[in-house]
Tab-separated table of C-alpha atoms in Angstrom:
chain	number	residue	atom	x	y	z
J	1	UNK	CA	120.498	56.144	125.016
J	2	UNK	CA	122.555	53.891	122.476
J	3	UNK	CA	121.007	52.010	119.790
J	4	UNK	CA	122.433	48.543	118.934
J	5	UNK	CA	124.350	50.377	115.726
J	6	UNK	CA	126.437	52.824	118.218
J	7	UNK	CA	124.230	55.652	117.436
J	8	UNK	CA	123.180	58.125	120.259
J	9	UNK	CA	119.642	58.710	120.553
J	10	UNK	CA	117.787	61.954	122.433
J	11	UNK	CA	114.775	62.910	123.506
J	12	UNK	CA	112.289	64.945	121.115
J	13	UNK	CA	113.179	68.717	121.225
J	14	UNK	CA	111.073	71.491	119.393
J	15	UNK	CA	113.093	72.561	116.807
J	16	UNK	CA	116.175	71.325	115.128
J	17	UNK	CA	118.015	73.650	112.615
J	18	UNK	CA	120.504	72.573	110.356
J	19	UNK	CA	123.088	75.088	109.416
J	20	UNK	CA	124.507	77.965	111.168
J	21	UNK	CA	125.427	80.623	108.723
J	22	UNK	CA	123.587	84.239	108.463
J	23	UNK	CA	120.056	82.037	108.240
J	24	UNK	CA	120.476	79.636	110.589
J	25	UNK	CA	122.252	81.079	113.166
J	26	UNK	CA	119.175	83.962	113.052
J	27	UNK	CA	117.034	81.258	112.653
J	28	UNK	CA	117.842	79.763	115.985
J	29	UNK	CA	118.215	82.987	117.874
J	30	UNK	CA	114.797	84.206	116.855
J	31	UNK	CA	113.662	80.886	117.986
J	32	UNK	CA	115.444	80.569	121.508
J	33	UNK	CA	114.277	84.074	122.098
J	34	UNK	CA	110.907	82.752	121.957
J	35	UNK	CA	111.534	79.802	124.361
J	36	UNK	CA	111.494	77.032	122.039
J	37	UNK	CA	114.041	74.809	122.801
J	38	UNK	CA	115.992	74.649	119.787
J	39	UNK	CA	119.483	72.794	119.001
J	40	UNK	CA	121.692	75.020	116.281
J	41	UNK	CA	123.742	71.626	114.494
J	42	UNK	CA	126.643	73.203	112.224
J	43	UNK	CA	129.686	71.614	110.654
J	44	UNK	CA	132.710	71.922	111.923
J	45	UNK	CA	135.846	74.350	109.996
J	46	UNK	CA	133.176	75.553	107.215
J	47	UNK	CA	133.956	78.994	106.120
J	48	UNK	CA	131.512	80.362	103.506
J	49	UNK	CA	133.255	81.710	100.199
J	50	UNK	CA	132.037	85.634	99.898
J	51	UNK	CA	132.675	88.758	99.108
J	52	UNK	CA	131.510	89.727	102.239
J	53	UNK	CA	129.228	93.300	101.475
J	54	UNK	CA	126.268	93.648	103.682
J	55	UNK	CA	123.976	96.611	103.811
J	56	UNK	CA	123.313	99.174	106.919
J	57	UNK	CA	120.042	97.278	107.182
J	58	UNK	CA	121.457	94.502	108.367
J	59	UNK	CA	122.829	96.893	111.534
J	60	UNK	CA	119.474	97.830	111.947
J	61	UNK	CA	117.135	94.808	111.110
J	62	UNK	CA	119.170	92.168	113.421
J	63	UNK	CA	121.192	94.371	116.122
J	64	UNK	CA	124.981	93.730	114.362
J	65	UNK	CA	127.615	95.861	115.721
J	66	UNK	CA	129.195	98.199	113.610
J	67	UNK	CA	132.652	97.098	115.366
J	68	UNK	CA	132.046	93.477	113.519
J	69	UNK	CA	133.031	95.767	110.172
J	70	UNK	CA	136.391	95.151	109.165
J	71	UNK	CA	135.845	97.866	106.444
J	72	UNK	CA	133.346	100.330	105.672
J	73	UNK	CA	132.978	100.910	101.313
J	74	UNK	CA	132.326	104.239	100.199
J	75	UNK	CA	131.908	103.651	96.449
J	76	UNK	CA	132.456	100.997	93.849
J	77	UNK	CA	134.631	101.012	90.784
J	78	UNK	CA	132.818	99.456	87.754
J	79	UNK	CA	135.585	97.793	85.430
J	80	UNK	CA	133.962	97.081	81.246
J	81	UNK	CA	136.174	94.848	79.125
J	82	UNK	CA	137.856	97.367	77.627
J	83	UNK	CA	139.157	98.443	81.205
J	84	UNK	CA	137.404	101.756	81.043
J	85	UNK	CA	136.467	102.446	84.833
J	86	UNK	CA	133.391	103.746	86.454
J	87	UNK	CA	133.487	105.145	89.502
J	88	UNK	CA	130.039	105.033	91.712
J	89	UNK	CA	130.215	107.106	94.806
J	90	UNK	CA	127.629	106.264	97.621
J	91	UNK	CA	126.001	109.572	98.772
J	92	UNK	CA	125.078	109.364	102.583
J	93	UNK	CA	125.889	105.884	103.435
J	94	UNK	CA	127.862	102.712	103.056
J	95	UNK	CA	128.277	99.434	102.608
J	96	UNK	CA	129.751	97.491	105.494
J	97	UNK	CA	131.946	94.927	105.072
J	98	UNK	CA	132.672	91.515	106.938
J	99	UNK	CA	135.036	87.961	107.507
J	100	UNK	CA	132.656	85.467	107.522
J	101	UNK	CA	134.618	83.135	109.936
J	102	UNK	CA	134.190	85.923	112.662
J	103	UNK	CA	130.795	87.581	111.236
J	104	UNK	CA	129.082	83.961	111.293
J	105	UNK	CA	130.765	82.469	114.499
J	106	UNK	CA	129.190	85.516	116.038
J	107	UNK	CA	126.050	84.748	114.919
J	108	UNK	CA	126.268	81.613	116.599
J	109	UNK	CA	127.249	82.492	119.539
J	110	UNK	CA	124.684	84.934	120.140
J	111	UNK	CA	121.869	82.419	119.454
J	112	UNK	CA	123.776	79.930	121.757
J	113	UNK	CA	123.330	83.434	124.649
J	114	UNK	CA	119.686	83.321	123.455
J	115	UNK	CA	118.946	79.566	124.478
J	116	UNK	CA	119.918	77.910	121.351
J	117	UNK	CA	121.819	74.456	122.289
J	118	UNK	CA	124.748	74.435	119.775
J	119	UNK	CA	126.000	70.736	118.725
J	120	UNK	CA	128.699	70.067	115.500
J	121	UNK	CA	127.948	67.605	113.487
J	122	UNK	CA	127.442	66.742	109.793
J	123	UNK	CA	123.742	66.153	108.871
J	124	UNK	CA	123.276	62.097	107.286
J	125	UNK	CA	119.839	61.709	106.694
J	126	UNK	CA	116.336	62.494	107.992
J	127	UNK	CA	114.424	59.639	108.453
J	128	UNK	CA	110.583	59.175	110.733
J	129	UNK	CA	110.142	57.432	113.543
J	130	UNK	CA	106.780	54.875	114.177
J	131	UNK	CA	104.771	57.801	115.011
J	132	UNK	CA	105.777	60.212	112.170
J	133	UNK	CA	107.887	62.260	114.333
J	134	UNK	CA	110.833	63.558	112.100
J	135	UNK	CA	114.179	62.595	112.825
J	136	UNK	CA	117.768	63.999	111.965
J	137	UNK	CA	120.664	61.717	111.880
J	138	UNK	CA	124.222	63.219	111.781
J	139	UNK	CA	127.900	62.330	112.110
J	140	UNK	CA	129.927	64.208	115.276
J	141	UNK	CA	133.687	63.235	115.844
J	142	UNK	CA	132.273	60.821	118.440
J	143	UNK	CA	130.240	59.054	116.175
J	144	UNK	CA	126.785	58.774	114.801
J	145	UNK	CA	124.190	60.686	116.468
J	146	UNK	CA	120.282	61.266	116.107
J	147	UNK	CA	117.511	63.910	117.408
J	148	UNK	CA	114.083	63.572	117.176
J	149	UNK	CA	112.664	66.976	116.179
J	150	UNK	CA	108.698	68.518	116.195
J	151	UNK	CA	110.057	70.810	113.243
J	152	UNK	CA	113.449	71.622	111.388
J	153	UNK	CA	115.052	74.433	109.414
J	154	UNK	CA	116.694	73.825	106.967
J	155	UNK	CA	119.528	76.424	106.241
J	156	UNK	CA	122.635	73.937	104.987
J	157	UNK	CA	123.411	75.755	102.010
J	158	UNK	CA	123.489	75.951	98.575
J	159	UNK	CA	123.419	72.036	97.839
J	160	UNK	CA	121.162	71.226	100.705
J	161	UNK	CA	120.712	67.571	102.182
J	162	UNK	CA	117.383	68.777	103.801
J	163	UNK	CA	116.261	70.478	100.699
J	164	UNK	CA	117.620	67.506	98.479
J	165	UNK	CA	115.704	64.733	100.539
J	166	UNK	CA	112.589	66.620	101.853
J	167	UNK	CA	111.467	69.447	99.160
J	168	UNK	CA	109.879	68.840	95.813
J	169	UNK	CA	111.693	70.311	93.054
J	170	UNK	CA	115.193	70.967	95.031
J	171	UNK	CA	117.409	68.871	93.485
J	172	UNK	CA	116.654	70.847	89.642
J	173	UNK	CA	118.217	73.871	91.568
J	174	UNK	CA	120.959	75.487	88.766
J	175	UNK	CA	124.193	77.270	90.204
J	176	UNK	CA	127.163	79.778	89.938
J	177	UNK	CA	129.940	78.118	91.089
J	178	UNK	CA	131.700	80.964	93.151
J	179	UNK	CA	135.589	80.850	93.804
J	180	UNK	CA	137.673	83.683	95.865
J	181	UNK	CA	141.329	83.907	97.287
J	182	UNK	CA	141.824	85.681	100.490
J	183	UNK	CA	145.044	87.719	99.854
J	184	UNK	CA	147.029	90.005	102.766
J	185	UNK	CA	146.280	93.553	100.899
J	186	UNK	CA	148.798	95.964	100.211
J	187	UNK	CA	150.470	98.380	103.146
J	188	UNK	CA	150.587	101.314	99.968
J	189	UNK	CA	148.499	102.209	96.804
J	190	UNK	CA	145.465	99.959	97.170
J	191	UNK	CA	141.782	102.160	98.145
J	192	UNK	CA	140.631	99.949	101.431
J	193	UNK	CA	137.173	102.067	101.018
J	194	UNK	CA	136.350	101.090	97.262
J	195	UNK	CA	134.983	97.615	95.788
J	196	UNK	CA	135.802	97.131	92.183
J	197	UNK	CA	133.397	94.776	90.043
J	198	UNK	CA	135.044	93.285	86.815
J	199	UNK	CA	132.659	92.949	83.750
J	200	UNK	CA	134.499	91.089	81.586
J	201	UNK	CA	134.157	87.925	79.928
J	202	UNK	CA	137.858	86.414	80.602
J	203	UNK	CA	137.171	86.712	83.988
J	204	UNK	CA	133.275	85.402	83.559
J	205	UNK	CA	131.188	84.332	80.842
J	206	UNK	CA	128.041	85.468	82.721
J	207	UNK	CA	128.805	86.869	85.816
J	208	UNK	CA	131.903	89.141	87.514
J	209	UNK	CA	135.011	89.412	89.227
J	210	UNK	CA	135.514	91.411	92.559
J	211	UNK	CA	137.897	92.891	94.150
J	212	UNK	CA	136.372	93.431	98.285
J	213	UNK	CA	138.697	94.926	100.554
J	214	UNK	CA	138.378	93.573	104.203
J	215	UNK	CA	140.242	95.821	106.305
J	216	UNK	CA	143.973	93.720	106.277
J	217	UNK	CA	142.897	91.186	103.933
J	218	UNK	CA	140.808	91.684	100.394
J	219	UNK	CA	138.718	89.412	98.881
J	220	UNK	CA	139.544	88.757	95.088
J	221	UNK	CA	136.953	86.548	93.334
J	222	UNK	CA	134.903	85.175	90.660
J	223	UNK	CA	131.513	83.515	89.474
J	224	UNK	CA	130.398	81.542	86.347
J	225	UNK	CA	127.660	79.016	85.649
J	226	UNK	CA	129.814	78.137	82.819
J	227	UNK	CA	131.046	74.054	82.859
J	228	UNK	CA	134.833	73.997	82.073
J	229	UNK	CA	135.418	77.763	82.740
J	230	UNK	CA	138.554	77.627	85.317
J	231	UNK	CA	137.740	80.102	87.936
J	232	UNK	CA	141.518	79.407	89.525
J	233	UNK	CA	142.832	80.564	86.213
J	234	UNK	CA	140.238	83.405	86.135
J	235	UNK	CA	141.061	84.750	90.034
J	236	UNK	CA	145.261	84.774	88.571
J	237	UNK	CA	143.856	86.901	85.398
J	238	UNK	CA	142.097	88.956	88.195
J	239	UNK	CA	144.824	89.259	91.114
J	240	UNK	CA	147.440	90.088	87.640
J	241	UNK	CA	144.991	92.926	86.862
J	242	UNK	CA	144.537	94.444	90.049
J	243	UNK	CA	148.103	94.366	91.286
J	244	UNK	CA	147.817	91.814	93.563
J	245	UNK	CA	150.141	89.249	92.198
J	246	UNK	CA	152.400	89.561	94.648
J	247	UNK	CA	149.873	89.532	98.239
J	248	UNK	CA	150.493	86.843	100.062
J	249	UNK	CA	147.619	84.292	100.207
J	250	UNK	CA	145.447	83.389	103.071
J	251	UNK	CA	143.216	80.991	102.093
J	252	UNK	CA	141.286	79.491	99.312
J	253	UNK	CA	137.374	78.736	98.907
J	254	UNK	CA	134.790	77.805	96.645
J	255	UNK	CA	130.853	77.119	96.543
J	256	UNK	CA	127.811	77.238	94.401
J	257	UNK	CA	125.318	80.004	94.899
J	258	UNK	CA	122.099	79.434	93.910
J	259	UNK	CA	120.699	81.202	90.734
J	260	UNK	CA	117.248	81.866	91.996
J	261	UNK	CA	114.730	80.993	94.983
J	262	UNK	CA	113.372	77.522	94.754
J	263	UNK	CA	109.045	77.210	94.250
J	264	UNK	CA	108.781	75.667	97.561
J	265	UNK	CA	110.416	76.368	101.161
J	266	UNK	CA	108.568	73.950	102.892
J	267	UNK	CA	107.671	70.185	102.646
J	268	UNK	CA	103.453	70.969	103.726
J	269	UNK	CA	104.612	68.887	107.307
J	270	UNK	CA	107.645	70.334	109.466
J	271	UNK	CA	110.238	71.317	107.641
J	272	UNK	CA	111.165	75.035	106.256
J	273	UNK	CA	114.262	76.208	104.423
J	274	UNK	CA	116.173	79.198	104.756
J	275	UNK	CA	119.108	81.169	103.293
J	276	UNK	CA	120.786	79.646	100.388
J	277	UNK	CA	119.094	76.222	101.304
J	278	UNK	CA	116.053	78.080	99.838
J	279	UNK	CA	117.908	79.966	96.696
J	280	UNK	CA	117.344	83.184	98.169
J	281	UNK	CA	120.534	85.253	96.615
J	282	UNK	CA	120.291	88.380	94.229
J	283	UNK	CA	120.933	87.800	91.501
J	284	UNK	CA	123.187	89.878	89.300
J	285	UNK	CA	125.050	91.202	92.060
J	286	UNK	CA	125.344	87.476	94.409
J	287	UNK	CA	124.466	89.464	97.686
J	288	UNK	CA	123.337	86.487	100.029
J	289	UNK	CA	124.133	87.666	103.743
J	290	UNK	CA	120.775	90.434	104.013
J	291	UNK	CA	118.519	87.830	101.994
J	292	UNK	CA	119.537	84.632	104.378
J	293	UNK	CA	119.260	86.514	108.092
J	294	UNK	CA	115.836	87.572	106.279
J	295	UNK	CA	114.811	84.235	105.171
J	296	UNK	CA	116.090	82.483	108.717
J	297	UNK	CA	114.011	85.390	110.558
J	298	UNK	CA	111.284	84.739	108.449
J	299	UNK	CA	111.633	80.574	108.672
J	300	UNK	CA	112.109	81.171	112.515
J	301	UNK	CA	108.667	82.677	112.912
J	302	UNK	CA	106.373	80.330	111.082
J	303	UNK	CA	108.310	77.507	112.237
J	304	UNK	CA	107.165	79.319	115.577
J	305	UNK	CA	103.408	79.807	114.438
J	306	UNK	CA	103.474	75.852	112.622
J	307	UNK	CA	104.415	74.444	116.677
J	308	UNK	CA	102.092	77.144	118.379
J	309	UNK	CA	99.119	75.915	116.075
J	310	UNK	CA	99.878	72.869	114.709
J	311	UNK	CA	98.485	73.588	111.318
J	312	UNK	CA	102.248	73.132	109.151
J	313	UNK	CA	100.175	75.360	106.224
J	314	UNK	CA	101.495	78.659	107.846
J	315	UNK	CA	105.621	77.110	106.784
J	316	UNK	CA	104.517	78.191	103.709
J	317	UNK	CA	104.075	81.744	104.753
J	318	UNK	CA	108.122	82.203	104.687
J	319	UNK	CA	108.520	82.021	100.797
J	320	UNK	CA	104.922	84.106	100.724
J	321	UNK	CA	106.111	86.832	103.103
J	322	UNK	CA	109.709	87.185	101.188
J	323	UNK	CA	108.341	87.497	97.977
J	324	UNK	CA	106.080	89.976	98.702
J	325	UNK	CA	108.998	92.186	100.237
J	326	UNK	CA	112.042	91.259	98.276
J	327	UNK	CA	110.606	89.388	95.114
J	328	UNK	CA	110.608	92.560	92.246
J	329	UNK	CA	113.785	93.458	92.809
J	330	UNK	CA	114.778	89.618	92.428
J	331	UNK	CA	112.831	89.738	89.550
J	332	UNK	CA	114.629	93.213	87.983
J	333	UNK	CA	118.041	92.046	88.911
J	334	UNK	CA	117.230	88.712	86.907
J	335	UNK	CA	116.490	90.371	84.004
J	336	UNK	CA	119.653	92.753	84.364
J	337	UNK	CA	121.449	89.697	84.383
J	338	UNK	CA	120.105	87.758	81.338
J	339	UNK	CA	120.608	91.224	79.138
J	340	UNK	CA	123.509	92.621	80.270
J	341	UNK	CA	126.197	89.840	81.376
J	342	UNK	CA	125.481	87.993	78.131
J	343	UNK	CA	128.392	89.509	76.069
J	344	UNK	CA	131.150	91.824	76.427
J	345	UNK	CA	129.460	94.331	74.061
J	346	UNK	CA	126.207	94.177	76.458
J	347	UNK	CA	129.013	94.544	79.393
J	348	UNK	CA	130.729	97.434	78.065
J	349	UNK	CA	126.895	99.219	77.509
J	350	UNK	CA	125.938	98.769	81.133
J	351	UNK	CA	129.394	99.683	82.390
J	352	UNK	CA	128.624	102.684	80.639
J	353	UNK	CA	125.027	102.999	81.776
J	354	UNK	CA	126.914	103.019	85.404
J	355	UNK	CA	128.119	106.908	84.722
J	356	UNK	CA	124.797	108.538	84.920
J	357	UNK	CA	123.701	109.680	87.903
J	358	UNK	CA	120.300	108.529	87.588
J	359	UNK	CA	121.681	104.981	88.013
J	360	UNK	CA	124.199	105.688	90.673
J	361	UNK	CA	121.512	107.414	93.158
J	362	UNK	CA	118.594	104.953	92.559
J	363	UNK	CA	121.390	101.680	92.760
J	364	UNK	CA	122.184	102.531	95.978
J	365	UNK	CA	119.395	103.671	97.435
J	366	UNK	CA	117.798	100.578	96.893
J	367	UNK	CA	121.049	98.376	97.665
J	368	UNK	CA	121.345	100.881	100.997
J	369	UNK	CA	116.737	100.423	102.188
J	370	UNK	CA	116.533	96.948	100.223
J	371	UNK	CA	113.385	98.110	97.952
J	372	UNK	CA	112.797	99.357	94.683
J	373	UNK	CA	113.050	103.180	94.531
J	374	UNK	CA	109.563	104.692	93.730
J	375	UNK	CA	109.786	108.584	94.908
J	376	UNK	CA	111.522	109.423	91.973
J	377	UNK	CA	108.967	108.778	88.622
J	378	UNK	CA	110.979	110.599	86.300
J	379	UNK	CA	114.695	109.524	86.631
J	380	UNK	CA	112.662	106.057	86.647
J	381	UNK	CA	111.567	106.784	83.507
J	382	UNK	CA	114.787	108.488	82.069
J	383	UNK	CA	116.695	105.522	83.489
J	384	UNK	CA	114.283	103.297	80.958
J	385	UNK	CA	114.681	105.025	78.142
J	386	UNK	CA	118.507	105.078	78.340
J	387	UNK	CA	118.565	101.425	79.098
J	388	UNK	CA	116.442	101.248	75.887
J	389	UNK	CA	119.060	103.271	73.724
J	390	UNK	CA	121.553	101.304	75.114
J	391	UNK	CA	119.890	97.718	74.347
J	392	UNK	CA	119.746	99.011	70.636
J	393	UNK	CA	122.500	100.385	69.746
J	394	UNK	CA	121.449	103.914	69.499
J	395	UNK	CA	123.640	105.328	72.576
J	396	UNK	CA	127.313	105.928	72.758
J	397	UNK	CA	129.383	103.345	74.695
């Protein structure tokens, strides 16, 4: 059906979600898997900016195949300002690395195998129809388009349209603007099995510079919520620093990342968010990819419960359920943040927190099982009364 404005009009369909990153391409899968007939609506050419580090979990939670790894990191290489190195070996494990243009497309595909009708398009507006039912318009090459939808999830990112025009409080969101260069990384010299994390305030006022390797290409980026800090100016300090002047460049990206989960995922009617579209990165370290298939998993199955029962209070059981899982160690990396990326004095004291062991073992172990640590009382309690020294002034640097 056309409407007398050019715009194609559908029929209703269960769920609509917007977004097909990590969130919303698991959104949709979980979804289709459970016979709801769901359309997956993505933009066309979008490739997110990231470091690209996910967890083992992530192998294990939502059936990735290792051979979607174009590296596998064995340790990390903590840099302070006054270029004194720590190196942080990971005991028993790794962390995986990935290209979002193939890891996500992936994703996508796999829900479209599940059931999930894929369309590209660029979400408009959501309006309601006479009857209340929600509708999405959105822009394909074609034209204008609409779909009438009993519920939508919405996983469009950082600066989400569904978020902006259906959530209370979303548009107050604060962000890191993130920028990275993809650079061809060097045949000799360079450790493919090591990320290296920059703590220093040329390269960010209040956040890092990285160094990922992906296999042939490397990831060298940066992240500030500062206004006026050049981040293009910071990733040349960066590339000069690591020897990478000379790589040739693949492409160049930037986004916000959202500084913290918003109070509300769901508008108390039909809509849910997931992934960034909800806030829901780490902060400190800016992993997203874990947290978003979480949150989309998580937004998939109440959205499931809200059109099995009707009753849209269970939408807010997404935000509940991943706050009662994930939300202390939100809350500890916060306050890691606020202390120790405030100065490079602060960022020299934690890069040199970083050598004991202590911190090494329980870091990764919960980066590696995604919880807080709690077998372990007394390094727990050794670890706090370091960090205490430290915050003082009373232990060496």
């Amino acid at each position: 059906m056309t409407t007398a404005a050019g715009a194609t009009v559908e029929d209703t369909v269960e769920v609509v979600v917007v977004g097909g990153g990590p969130a919303g391409a698991t959104a949709a899968h979980d979804l289709a898997l459970a016979r709801r007939r769901v359309v997956l609506l993505d933009r066309a050419g979008r490739i997110k900016p990231c470091g690209g580090a996910i967890p083992p979990k992530v192998l294990e939670e939502f059936a990735v195949p290792r051979a979607l790894l174009v590296a596998e990191v064995t340790g990390a290489r903590m840099v302070a300002p006054s270029a004194r190195a720590v190196d942080m070996p990971i005991e028993d494990g790794f962390v995986g690395m990935v290209d979002r243009d193939v890891f996500d497309e992936w994703l996508r595909a796999r829900a479209a195998r599940a059931g999930a009708e894929r369309r590209t398009g660029t979400v408009e507006r959501l309006t309601r129809d006479a009857d209340g039912v929600l509708r999405v318009h959105y822009r394909t090459t074609s034209g204008p388009a609409s779909l009438r939808t009993l519920a939508l999830v919405g996983a469009d990112g950082a600066r989400s349209l569904v978020a902006r025009e259906a959530i209370p409080g979303a548009r107050r969101q604060k962000f890191v603007a993130a920028y990275h260069e993809i650079v061809r990384s060097p045949a000799a010299g360079f450790d493919g099995a090591r990320c290296d994390v920059y703590y220093q305030g040329r390269l960010s006022p209040d956040f890092y510079g990285w160094v990922f390797p992906h296999g042939a290409h490397t990831s060298v980026g940066v992240g500030s919520a500062r206004k006026g800090f050049s981040l293009r100016e910071a990733v040349g300090r960066l590339r000069s620093t690591a020897g990478l002047d000379d790589a040739t460049t693949v492409r160049r990206e930037g986004a916000p990342i959202p500084m913290k989960p918003l109070r509300r995922w769901d508008n108390g009617r039909d809509i849910v968010l997931a992934g960034d579209a909800a806030g829901v990165v780490a902060p400190a370290s800016g992993e997203g990819i874990y947290y978003a298939m979480t949150g989309g998993r998580l937004a998939a199955a109440v959205t499931d419960e809200f059109l099995a029962s009707g009753d849209a209070r269970v939408l807010a059981g997404a935000r509940r359920r991943f706050l009662a899982a994930h939300g202390r160690v939100f809350w500890v990396l916060g306050i890691l943040q606020y202390f120790w990326y405030s100065s490079d004095r602060r960022r020299e004291r934690f890069v040199s927190i970083c050598r004991d062991p202590d911190v090494q073992r329980l870091t990764w172990q919960a980066y590696l099982h995604k919880r807080l640590v709690r077998a372990r009382p007394f390094a727990h309690l050794r670890i706090f009364c370091k960090d205490a020294a430290h915050l003082l002034g009373l232990a060496r640097t």
